[in-house]
Short mmCIF file of C-alpha atoms in Angstrom, two decimals:
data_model
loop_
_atom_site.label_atom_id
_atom_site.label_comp_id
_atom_site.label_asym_id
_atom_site.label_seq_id
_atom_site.Cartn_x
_atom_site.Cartn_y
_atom_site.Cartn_z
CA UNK A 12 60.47 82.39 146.67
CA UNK A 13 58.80 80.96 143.51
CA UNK A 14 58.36 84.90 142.05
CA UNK A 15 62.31 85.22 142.90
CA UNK A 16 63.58 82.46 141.34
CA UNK A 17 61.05 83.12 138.54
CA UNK A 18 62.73 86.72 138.06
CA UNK A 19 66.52 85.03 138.01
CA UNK A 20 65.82 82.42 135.55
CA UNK A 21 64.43 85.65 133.21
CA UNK A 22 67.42 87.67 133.84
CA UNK A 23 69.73 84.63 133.28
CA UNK A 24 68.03 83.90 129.49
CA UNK A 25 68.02 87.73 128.78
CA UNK A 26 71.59 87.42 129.34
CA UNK A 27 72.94 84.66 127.69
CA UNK A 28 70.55 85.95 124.75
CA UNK A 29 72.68 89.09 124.85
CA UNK A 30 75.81 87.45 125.08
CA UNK A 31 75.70 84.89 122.13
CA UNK A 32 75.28 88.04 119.86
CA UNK A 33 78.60 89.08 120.96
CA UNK A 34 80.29 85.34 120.03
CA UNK A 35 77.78 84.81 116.87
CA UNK A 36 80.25 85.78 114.05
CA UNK A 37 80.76 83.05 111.80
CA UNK A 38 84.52 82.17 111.71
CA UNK A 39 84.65 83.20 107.99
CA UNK A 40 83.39 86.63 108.89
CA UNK A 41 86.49 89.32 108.18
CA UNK A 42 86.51 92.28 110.74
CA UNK A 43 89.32 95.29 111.90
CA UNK A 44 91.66 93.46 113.13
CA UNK A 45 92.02 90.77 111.09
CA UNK A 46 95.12 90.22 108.18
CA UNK A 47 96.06 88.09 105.46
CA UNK A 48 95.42 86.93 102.16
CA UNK A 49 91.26 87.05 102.58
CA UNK A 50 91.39 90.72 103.78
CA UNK A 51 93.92 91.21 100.77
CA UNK A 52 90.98 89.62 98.56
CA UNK A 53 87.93 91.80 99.99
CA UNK A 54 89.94 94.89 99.96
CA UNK A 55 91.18 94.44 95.83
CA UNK A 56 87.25 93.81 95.05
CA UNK A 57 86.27 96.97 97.54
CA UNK A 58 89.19 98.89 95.51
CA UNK A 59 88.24 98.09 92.15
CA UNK A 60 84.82 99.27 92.59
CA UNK A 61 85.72 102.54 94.13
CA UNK A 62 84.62 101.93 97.78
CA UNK A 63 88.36 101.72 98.95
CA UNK A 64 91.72 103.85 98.13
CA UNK A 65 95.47 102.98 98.34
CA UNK A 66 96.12 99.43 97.99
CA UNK A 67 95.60 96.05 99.24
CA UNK A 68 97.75 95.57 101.96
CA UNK A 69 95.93 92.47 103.38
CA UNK A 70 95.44 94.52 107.33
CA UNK A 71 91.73 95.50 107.95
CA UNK A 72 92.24 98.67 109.71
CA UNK A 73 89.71 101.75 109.91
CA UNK A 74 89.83 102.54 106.13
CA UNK A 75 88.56 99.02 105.48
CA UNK A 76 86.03 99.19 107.94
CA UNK A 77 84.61 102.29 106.52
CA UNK A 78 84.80 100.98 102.76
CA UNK A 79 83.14 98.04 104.26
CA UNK A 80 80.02 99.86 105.77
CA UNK A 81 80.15 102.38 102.36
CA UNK A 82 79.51 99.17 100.40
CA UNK A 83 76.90 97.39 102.38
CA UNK A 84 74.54 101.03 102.98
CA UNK A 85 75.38 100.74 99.23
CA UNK A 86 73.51 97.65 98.95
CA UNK A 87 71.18 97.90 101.51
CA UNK A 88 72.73 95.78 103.84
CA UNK A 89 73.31 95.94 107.72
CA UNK A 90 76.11 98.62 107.79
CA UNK A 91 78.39 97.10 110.80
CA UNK A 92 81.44 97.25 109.29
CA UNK A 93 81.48 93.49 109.68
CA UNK A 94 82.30 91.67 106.13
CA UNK A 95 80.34 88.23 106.79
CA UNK A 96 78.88 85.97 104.49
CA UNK A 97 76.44 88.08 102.47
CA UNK A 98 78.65 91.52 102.21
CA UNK A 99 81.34 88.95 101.03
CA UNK A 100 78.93 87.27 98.81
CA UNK A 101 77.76 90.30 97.01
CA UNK A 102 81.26 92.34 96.91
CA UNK A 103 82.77 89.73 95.05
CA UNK A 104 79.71 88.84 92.62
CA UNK A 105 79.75 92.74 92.16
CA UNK A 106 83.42 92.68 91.42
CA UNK A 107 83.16 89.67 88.80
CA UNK A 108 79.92 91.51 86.99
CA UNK A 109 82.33 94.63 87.26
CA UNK A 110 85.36 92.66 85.36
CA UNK A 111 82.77 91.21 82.83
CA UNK A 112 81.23 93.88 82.37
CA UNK A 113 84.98 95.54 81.55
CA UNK A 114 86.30 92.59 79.65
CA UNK A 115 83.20 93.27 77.39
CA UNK A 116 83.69 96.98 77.21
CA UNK A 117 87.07 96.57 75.79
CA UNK A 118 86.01 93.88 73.14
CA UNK A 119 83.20 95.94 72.25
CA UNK A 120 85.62 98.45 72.42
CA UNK A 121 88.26 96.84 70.21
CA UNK A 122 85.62 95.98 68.04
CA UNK A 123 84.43 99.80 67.23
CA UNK A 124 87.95 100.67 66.89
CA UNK A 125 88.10 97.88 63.58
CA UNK A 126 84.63 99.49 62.45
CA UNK A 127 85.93 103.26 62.66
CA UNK A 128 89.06 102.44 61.31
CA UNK A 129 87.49 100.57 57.77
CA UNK A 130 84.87 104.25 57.30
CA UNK A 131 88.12 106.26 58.27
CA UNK A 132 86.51 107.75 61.17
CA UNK A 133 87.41 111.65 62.50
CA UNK A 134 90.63 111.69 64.76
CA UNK A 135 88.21 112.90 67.86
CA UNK A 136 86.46 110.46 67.57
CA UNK A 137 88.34 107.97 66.95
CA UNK A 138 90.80 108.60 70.35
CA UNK A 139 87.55 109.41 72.61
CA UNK A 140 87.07 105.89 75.11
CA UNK A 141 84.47 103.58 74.05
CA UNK A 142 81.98 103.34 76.50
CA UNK A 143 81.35 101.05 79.02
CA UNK A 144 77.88 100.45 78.98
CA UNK A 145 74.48 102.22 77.73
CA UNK A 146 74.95 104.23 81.14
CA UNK A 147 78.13 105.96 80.06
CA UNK A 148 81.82 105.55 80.57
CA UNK A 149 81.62 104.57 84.51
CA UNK A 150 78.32 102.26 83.90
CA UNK A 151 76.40 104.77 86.29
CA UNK A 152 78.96 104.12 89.27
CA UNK A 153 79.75 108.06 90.08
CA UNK A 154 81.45 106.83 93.58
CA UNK A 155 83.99 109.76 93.78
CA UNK A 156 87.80 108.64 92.84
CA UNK A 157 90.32 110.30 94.70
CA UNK A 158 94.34 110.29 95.48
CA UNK A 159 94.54 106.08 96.49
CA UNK A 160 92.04 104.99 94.37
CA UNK A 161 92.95 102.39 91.99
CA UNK A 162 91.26 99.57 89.28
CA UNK A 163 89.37 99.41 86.40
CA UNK A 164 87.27 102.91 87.05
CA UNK A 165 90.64 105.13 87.30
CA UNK A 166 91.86 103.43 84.14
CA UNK A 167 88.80 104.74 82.16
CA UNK A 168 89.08 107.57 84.11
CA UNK A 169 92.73 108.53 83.14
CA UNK A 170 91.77 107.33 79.15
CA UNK A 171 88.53 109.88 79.13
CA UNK A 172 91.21 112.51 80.24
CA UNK A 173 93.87 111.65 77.79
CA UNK A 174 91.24 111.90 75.41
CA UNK A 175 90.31 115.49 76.10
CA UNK A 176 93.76 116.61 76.40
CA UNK A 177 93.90 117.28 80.27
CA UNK A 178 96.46 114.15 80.55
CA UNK A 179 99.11 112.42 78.48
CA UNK A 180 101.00 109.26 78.90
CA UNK A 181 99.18 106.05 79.48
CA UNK A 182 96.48 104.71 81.65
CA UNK A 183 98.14 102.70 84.41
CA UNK A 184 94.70 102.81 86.82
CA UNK A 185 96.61 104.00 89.64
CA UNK A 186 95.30 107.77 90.86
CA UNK A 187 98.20 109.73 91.51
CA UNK A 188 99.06 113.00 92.46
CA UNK A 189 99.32 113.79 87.64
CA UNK A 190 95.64 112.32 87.44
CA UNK A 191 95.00 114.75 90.00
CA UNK A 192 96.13 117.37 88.25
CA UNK A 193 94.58 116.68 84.79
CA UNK A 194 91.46 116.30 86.97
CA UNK A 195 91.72 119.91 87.95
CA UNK A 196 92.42 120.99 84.71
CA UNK A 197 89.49 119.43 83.27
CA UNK A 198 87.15 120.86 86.14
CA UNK A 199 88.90 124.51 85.66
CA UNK A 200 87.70 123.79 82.04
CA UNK A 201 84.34 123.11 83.05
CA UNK A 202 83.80 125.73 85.53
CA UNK A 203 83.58 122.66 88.04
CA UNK A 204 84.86 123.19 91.57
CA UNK A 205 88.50 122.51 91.23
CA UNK A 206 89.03 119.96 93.94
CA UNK A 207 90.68 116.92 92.12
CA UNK A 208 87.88 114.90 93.23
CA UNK A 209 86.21 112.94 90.66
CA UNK A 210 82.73 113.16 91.69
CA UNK A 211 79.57 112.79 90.34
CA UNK A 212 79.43 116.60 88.61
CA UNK A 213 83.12 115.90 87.35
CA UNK A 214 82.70 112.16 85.98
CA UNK A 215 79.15 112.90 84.02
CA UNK A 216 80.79 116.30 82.38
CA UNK A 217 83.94 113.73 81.18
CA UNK A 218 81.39 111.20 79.95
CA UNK A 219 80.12 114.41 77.97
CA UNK A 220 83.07 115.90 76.75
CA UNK A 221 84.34 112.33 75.88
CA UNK A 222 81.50 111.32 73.73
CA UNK A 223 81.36 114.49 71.72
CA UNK A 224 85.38 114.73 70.74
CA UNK A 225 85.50 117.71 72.80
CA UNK A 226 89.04 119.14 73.27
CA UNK A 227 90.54 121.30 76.16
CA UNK A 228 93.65 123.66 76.27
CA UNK A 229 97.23 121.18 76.64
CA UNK A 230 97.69 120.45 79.88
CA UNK A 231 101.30 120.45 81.59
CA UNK A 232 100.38 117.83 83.43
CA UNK A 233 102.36 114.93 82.07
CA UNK A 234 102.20 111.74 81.83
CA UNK A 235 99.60 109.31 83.87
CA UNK A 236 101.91 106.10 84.07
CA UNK A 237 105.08 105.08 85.67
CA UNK A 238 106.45 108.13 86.77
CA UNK A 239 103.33 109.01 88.67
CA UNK A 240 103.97 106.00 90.80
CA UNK A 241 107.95 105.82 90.83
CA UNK A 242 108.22 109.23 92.48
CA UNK A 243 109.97 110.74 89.38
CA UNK A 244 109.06 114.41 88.79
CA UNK A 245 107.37 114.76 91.72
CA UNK A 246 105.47 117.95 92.47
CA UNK A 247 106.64 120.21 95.19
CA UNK A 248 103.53 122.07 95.78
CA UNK A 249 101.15 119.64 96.84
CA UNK A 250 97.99 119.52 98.92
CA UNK A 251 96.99 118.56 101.98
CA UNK A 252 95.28 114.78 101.69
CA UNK A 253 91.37 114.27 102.01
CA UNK A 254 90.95 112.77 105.14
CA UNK A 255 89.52 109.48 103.72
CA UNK A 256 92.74 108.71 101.38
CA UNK A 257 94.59 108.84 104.39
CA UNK A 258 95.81 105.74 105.62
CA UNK A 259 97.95 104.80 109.41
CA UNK A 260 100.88 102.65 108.13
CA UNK A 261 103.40 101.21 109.91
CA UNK A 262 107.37 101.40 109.13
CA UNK A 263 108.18 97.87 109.17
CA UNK A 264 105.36 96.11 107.80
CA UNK A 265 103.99 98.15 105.51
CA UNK A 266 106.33 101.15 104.12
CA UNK A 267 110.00 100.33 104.21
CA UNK A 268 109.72 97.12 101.85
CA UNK A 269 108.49 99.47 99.19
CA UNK A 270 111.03 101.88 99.15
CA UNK A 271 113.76 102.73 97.43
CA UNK A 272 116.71 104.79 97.65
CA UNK A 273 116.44 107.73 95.46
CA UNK A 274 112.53 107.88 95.54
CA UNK A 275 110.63 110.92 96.66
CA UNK A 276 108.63 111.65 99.04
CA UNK A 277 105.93 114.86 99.19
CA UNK A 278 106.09 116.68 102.48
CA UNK A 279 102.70 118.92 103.51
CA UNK A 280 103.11 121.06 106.96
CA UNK A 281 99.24 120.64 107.73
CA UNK A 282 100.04 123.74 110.04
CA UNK A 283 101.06 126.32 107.56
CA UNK A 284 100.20 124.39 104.25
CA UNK A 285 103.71 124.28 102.73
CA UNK A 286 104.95 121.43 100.85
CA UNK A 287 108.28 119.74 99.78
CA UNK A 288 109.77 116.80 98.41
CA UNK A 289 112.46 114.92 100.27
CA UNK A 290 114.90 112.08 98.08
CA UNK A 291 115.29 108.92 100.13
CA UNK A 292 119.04 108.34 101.18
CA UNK A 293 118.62 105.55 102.87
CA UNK A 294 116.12 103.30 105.13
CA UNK A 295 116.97 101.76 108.85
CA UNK A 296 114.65 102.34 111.59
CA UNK A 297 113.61 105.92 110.27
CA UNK A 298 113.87 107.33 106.21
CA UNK A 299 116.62 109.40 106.06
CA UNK A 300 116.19 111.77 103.38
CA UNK A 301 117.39 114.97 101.31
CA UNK A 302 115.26 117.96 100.01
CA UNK A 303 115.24 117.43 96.65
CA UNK A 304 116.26 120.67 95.24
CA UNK A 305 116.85 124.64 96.92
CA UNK A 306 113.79 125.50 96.77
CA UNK A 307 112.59 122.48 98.65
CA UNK A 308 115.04 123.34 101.29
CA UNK A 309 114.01 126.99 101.41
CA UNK A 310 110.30 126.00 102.17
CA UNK A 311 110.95 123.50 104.24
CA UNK A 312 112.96 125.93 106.52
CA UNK A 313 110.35 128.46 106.02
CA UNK A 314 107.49 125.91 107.61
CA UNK A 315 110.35 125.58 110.84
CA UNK A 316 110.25 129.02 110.99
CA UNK A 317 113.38 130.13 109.49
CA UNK A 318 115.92 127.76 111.41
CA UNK A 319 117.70 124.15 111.37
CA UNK A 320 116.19 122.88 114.37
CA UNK A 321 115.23 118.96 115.56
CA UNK A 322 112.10 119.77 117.07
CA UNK A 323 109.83 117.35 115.68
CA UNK A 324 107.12 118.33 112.96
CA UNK A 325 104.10 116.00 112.52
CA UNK A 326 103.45 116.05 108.82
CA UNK A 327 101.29 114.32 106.14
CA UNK A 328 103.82 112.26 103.76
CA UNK A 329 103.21 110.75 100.27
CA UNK A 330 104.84 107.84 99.37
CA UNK A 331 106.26 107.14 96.28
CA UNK A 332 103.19 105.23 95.53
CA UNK A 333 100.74 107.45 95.76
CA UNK A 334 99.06 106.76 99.02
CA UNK A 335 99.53 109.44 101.87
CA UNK A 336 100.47 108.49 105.76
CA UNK A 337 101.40 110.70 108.72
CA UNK A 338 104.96 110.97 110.12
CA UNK A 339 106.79 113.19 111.65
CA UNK A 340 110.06 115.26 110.69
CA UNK A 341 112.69 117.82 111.50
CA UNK A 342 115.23 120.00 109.75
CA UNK A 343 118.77 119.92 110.97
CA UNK A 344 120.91 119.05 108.59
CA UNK A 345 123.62 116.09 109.69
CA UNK A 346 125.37 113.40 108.43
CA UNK A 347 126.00 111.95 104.98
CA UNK A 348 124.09 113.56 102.07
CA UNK A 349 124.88 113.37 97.75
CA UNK A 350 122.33 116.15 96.70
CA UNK A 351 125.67 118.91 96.22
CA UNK A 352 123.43 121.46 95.19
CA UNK A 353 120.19 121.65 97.22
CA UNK A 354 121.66 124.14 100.14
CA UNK A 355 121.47 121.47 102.50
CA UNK A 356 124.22 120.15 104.05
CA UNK A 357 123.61 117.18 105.26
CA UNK A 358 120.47 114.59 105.68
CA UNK A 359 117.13 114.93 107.42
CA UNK A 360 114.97 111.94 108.84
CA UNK A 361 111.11 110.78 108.73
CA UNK A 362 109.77 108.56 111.32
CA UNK A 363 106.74 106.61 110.88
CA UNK A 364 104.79 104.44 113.02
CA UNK A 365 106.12 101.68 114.94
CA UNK A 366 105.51 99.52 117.46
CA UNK A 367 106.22 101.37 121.14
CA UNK A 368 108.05 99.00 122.76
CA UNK A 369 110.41 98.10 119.84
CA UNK A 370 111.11 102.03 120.27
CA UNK A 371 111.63 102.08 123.41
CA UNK A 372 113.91 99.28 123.64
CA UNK A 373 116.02 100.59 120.19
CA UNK A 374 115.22 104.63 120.34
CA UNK A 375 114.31 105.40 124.14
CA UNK A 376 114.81 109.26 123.25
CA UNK A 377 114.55 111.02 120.27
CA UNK A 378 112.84 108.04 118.84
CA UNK A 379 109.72 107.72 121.76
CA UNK A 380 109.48 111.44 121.28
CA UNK A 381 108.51 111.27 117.71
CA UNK A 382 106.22 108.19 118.21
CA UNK A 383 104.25 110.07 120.87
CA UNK A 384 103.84 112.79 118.82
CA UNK A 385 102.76 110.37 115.39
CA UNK A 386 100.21 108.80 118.25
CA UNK A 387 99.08 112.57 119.28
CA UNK A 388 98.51 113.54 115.78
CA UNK A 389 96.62 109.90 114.15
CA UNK A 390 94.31 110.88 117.28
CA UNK A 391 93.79 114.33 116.74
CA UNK A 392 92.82 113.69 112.98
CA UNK A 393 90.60 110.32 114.02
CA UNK A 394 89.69 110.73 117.52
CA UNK A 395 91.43 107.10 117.50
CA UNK A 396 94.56 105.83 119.85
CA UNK A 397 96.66 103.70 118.75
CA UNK A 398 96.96 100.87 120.74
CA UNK A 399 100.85 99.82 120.50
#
């Protein structure tokens, strides 16, 4: 009896031993799942230094979590995923070091500039970037910057490019579908693989080409700032996303406060690779949207197969700002439409994510069909479901 109640008393510690682990978190601790102005706060500093793409939207979702475990096998920490006291703790020291370390670059910077300017230094090199720090341009940080990313390192980034001559415009820090572009055009230059991703090959040949005034052929890629971001001139033969600038975002919260009517949106048929670019009409519980010129209303009927038809597409969509989503679309041409001259007659629509039951309750058909098949396609990509 003694040996029994011996036995239970051990299996009773083992399990409340178990069991605190699960309630330990500290109540500061920021996981998936949580929102709000703290999340916004860890996910600027994970931005800024490259971990994180798109921007801080202040929901800690699976792109967070991943940024979250980049930075702590980074810095040798437990890589849970969990942002407690010590990941917190050392991302934001590492983001103030990172902003000193910039607001001293650009005196230092400012300072050459005066120097260069009094010996009437060459024009190369007087237009080449100052450099960060003894370890080059991007201070030895050759974490790769993609479509999303945004902050100080895609600032110095887009001036090292402008310097070359792969880019033109201004450095606005935001990496867009243009700073992709110039990217490839500086890689093609190098005999680099021409990805668009600025890796560690592609970042240590600009640090190289930037210090030595090197020039490359004019680029037609434009300019870096506004219109990058805005949507204006938007290309119509774009990629499909990397999978880890990819972000689920929802219709209500997170999209349709940031639109506008008459910005664009890039359309990419991940089944047959074709790409086009819609003009918002207007914004309700779906986008409804034009193709933006003939030819974008050629290849989008070519991805449907040659015919108008509502059957519902799931598609990868950039938003005017840069970041990519999912949705889903068709091409039947209805309603109102002022594009005279596109060969469309009529509007289309793109549905993002929203919450199920709202749907049901406001779109019990043709709604639920294309939120099912948004839900089929985030899981296909992720393995995850979404749980509303």
């Amino acid at each position: 009896m003694k040996r029994n109640s011996f036995l239970l008393l051990t299996v009773l510690v083992v399990w409340i031993a178990s069991m605190s682990g699960a309630f330990a978190l500290d109540a500061s601790t920021l996981y998936n799942g949580c929102r709000g102005e703290e999340v916004k706060r860890m996910q600027q500093a994970l931005i800024d230094q490259g971990y994180l793409g798109g921007y801080a939207d202040g929901i800690f979702g699976r792109n967070t979590e991943n940024a979250v475990r980049k930075f702590q096998a980074k810095h040798r920490l437990t890589a849970d995923g969990l942002a407690g006291k010590k990941t917190l703790a050392l991302l934001y020291g590492a983001s103030a070091s990172s902003s000193a370390a910039s607001a001293q670059a650009a005196s230092s910077s400012a300072s050459s500039s005066a120097a260069s300017a009094a010996a009437s230094a060459s024009p190369a090199a007087a237009s080449a970037p100052a450099s960060s720090s003894k370890n080059g341009l991007f201070s030895g940080n050759y974490e790769t910057l993609r479509i999303g990313s945004s902050g100080e390192r895609v600032r110095i980034l887009q001036k090292a490019l402008i310097a070359v001559g792969a880019l033109s415009g201004s450095a606005d820090g935001r990496f867009g579908n243009r700073t992709k572009e110039a990217v490839v055009t500086f890689q093609k230059s190098e005999k680099l693989t021409a990805d668009g991703l600025a890796g560690k090959k592609t970042l240590t040949a600009l640090e190289s080409a930037s210090a030595s005034g090197k020039k490359i052929a004019a680029s037609s890629t434009g300019d870096a700032s506004s219109s990058e971001s805005a949507g204006a001139s938007v290309s119509a033969s774009a990629s499909a996303p990397d999978a880890s600038s990819l972000q689920l975002l929802h219709w209500f919260n997170d999209i349709k406060p940031n639109l506008r009517n008459k910005q664009k949106l890039v359309i990419v048929d991940p089944a047959s690779g074709l790409s086009w670019t819609l003009q918002i009409l207007s914004r309700g519980r779906h986008c409804d949207a034009e193709p933006l010129t003939r030819e974008d209303t050629e290849t989008m009927l070519k991805a449907f197969g040659g015919q108008h038809t509502w059957d519902v597409k799931k598609v990868y969509v950039r938003l005017p700002n840069g970041v990519w989503t999912i949705g889903t679309t068709h091409d039947k041409p209805h309603d109102a439409n002022t594009i005279k001259d596109n060969g469309f007659n009529g509007h289309t629509c793109v549905h993002f994510l929203r919450d199920m039951a709202e749907t049901e309750q406001n779109d019990p058909n043709y709604g639920v069909t294309n939120q099912k098949a948004i839900r089929a396609f985030w899981k296909s990509l992720t393995g995850q479901e979404i749980a509303q």
